[in-house]
CSV table of C-alpha atoms in Angstrom, one decimal:
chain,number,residue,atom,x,y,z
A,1,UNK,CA,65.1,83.5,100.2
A,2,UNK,CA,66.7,84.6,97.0
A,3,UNK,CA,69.6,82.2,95.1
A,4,UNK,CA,72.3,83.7,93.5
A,5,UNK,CA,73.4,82.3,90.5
A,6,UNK,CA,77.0,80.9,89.8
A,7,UNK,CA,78.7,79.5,86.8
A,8,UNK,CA,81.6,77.5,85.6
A,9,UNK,CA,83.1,78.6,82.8
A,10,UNK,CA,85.6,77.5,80.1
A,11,UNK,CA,88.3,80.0,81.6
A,12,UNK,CA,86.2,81.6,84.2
A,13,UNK,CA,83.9,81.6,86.9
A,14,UNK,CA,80.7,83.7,87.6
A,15,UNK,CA,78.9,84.1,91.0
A,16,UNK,CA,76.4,87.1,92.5
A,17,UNK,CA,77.2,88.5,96.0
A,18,UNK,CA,75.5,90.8,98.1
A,19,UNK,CA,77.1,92.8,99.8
A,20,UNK,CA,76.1,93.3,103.5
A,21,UNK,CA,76.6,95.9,105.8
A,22,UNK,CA,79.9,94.0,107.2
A,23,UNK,CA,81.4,94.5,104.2
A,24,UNK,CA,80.9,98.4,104.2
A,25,UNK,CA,82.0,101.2,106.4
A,26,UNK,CA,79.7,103.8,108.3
A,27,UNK,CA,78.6,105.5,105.0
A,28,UNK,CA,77.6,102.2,104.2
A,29,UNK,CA,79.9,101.9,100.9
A,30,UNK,CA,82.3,99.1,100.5
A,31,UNK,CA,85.6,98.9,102.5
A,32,UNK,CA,88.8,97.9,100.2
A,33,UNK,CA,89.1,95.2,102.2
A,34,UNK,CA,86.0,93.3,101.4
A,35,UNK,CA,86.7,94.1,97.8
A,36,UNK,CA,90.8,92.7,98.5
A,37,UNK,CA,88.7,89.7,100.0
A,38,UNK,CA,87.0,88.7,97.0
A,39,UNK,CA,89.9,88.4,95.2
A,40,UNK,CA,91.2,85.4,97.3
A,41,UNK,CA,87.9,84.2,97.7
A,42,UNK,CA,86.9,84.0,93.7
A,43,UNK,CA,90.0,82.1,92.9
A,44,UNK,CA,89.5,79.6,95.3
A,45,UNK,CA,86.3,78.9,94.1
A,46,UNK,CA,87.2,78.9,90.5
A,47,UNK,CA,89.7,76.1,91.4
A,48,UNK,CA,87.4,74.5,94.0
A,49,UNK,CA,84.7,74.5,91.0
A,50,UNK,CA,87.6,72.3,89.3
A,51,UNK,CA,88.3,69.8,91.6
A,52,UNK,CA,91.6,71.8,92.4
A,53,UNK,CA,90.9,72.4,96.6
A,54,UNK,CA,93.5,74.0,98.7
A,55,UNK,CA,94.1,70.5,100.0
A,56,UNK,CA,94.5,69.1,96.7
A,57,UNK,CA,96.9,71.9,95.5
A,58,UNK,CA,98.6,71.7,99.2
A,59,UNK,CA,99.2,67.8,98.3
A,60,UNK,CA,100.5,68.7,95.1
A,61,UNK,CA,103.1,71.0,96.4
A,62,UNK,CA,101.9,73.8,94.0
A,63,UNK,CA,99.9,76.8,95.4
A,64,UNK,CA,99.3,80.3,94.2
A,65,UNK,CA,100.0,83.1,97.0
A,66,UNK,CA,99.0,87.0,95.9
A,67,UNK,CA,101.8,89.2,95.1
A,68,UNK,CA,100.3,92.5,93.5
A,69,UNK,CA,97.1,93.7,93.1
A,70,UNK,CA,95.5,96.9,91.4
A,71,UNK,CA,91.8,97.8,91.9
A,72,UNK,CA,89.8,100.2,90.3
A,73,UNK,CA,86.8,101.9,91.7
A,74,UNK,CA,84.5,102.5,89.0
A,75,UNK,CA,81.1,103.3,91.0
A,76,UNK,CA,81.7,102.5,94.6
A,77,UNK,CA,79.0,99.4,95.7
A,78,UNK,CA,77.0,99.9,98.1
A,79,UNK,CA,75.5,98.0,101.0
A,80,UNK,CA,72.5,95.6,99.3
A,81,UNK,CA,74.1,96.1,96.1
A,82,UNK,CA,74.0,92.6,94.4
A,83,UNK,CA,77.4,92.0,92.6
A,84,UNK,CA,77.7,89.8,89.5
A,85,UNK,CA,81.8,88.9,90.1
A,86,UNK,CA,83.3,87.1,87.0
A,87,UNK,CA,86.8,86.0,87.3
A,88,UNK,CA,89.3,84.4,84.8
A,89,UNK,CA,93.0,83.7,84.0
A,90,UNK,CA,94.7,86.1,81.9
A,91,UNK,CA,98.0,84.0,81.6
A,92,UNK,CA,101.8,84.5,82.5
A,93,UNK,CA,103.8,87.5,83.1
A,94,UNK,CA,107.2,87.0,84.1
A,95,UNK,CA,107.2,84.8,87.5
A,96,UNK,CA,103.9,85.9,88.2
A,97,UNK,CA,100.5,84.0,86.7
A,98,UNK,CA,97.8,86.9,86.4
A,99,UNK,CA,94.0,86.7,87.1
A,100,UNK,CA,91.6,89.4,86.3
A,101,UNK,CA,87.9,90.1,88.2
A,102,UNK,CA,84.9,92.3,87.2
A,103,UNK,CA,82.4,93.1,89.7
A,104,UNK,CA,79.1,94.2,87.7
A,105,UNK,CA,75.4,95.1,89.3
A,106,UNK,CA,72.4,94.2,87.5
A,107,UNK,CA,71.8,96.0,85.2
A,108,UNK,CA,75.2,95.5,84.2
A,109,UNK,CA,76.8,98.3,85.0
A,110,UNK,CA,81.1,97.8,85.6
A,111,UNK,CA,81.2,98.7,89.6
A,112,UNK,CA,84.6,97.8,90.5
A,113,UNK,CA,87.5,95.7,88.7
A,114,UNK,CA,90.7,94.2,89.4
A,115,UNK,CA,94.1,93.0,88.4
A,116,UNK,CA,96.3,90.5,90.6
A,117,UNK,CA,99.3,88.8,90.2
A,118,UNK,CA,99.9,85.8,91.9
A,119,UNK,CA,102.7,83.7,92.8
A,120,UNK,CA,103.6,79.9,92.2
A,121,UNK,CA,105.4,78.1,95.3
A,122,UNK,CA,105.9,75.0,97.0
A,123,UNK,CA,104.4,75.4,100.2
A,124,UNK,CA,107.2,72.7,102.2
A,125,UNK,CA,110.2,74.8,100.8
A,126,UNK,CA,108.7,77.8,100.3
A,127,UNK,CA,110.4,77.9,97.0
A,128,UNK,CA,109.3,80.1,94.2
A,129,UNK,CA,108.2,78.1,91.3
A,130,UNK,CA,107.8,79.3,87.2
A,131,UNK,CA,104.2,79.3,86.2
A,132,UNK,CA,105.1,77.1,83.6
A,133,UNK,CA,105.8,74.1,86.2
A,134,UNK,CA,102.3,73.9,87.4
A,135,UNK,CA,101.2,70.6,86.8
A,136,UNK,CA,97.3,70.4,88.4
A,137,UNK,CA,95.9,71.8,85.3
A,138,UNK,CA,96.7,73.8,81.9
A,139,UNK,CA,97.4,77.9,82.6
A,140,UNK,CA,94.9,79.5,80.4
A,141,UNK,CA,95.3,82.9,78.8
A,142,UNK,CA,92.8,85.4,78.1
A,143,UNK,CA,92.7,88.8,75.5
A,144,UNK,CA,89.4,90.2,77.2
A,145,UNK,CA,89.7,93.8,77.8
A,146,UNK,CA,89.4,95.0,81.3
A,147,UNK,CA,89.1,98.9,82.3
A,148,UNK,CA,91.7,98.2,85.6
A,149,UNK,CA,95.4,99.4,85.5
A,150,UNK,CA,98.4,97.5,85.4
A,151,UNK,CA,99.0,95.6,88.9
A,152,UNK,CA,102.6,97.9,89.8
A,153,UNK,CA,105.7,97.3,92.0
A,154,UNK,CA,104.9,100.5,94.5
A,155,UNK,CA,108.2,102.3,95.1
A,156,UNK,CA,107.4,104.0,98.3
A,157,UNK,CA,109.9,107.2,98.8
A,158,UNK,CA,112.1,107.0,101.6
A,159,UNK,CA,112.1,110.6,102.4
A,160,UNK,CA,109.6,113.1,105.0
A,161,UNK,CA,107.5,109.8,105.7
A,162,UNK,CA,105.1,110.0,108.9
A,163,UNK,CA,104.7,107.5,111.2
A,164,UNK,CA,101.1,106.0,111.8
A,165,UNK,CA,101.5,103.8,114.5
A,166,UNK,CA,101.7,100.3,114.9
A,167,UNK,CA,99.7,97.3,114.2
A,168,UNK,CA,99.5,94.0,116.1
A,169,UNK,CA,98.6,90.8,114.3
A,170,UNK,CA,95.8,88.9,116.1
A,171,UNK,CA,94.1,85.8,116.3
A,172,UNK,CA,91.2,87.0,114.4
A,173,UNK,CA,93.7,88.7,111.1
A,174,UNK,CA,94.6,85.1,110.6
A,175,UNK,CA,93.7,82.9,107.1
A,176,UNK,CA,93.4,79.2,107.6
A,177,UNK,CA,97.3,79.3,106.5
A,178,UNK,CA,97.8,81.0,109.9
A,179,UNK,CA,99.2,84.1,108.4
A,180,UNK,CA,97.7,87.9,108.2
A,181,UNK,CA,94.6,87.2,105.8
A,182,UNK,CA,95.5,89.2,102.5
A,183,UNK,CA,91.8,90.9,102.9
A,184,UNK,CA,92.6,92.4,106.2
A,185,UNK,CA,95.3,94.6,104.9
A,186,UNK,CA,92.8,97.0,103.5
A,187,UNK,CA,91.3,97.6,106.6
A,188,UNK,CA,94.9,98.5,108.3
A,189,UNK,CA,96.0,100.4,105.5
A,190,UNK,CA,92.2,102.5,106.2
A,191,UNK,CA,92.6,102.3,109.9
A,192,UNK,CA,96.1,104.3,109.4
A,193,UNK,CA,94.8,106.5,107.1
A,194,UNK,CA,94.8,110.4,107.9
A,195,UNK,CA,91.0,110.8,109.2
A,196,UNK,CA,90.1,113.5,105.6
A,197,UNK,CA,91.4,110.5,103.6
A,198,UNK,CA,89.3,107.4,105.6
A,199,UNK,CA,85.5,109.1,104.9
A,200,UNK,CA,86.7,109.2,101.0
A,201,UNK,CA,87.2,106.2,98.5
A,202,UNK,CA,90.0,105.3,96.5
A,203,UNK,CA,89.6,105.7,92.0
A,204,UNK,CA,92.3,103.0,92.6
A,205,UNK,CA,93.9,101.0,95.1
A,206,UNK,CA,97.5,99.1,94.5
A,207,UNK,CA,99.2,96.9,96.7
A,208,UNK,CA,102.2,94.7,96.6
A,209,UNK,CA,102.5,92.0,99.4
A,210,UNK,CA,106.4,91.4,100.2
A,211,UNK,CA,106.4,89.2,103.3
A,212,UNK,CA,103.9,87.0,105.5
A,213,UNK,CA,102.7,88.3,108.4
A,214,UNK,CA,101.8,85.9,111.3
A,215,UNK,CA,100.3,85.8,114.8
A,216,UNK,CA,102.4,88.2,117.4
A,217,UNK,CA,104.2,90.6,114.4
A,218,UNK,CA,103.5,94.1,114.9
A,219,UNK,CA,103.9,96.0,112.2
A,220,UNK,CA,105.1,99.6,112.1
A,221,UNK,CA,103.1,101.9,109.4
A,222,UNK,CA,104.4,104.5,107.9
A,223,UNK,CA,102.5,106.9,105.5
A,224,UNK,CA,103.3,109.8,102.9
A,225,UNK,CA,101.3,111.7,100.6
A,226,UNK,CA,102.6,112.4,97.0
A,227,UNK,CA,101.8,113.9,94.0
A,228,UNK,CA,100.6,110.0,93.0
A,229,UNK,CA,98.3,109.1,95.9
A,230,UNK,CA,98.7,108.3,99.7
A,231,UNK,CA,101.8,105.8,100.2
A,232,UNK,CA,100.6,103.2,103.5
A,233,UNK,CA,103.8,100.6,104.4
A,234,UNK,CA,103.4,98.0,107.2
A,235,UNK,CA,107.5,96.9,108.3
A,236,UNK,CA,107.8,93.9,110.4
A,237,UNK,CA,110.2,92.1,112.5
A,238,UNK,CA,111.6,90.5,108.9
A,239,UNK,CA,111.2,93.5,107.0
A,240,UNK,CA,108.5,95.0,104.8
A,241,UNK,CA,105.0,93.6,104.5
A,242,UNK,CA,103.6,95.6,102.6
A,243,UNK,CA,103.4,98.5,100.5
A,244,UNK,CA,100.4,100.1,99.7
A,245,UNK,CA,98.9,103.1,97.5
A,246,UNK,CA,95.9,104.7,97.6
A,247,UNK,CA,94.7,107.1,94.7
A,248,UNK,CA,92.1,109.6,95.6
């Protein structure tokens, strides 16, 4: 059996992945949401690698929730493709704290990358905190240059939208928080999808995550196609979700 490497950097962490054939559709290329999964998943075990668990955080009273994120599809991975994933902190940006991901094969080549920004709260009150207040461990900053856009507040027009359907939350969407995991939502924004737009994938993917979704919600989808891409919102019983964009 083969061992993927993984590394702990000074501002940074580096592990391979292979991707399997869960993680891709029926052409056997890789869904947005197993790439929207990483994301999660590489912080966590940048901060695990620290010492800085979710339980640790969680005791704390300081974790990081994704608000934005923008991906960018440079060569679509592939089933068996082996990943090298580097993450890192690229500092402050208003109230959000941003981290930025490569996903490489081997021979180097820049498959995928991604922008996020993420949010600083106190997870009894819910309150929004400034980056600034985290105490578990110093914020770093990075200049490194990254071929990704811009993570984006989506402003989804109001007008000649179509309805997609709805979408119930189930058991199995669930994160160990209890609430929608924030990989899954690629898959409903894909499951919504017109079927010309489903067999195709994304140059870039952006998403903004306005509200937690939880066991029971049913979301109602709307979708539009403009000019900059394929609009995808999921609106729940306390208001938007989601908004999503797809760029073809």
């Amino acid at each position: 059996m083969e061992h993927f490497r993984q590394e702990l950097y000074e501002n940074g962490y580096f592990r391979q992945e292979e991707l399997v054939f869960w993680d891709c559709g029926p052409d056997q290329r890789v869904r947005v949401a197993a790439l929207l999964s990483r994301l999660g998943a590489f912080a966590g075990y940048d901060y695990d690698a620290r010492g800085l668990t979710h339980e640790v955080l969680w005791a704390n009273r300081e974790v990081f929730l994704l608000s934005r994120a923008a991906l960018k599809i440079h060569d679509c991975p592939q089933a068996g493709d082996v990943l090298d994933i580097t993450t890192w902190e690229a500092g402050p940006k208003a109230a959000h704290m941003v981290r930025n991901y490569e996903m490489k094969d081997r021979q180097g080549r820049l498959r995928a990358a991604a922008r996020t920004d993420w949010i600083l709260v106190d997870p009894g009150t819910r309150k929004i905190l400034r980056p600034s207040s985290f105490t578990a461990k110093p914020l770093m900053t990075s200049d490194r240059p990254l071929d990704c856009p811009e993570t984006k507040k989506i402003v989804f027009p109001k007008e000649a939208r179509e309805a997609l359907g709805t979408r119930k939350v189930r058991w199995s969407d669930l994160d160990g928080n209890g609430h929608l995991f924030s990989g899954n939502y690629g898959d409903i924004v894909w499951d919504a999808l017109p079927e010309d737009l489903q067999i195709r994938s994304p140059r870039e993917f952006y998403i903004n995550y306005s509200r937690e979704a939880v066991l029971g919600d049913e979301l109602r989808l709307e979708g539009l196609w403009s000019k900059e891409g394929y609009f995808v919102e999921g609106i729940g019983p306390r208001g938007s979700c989601f908004t999503a964009l797809c760029v073809f």
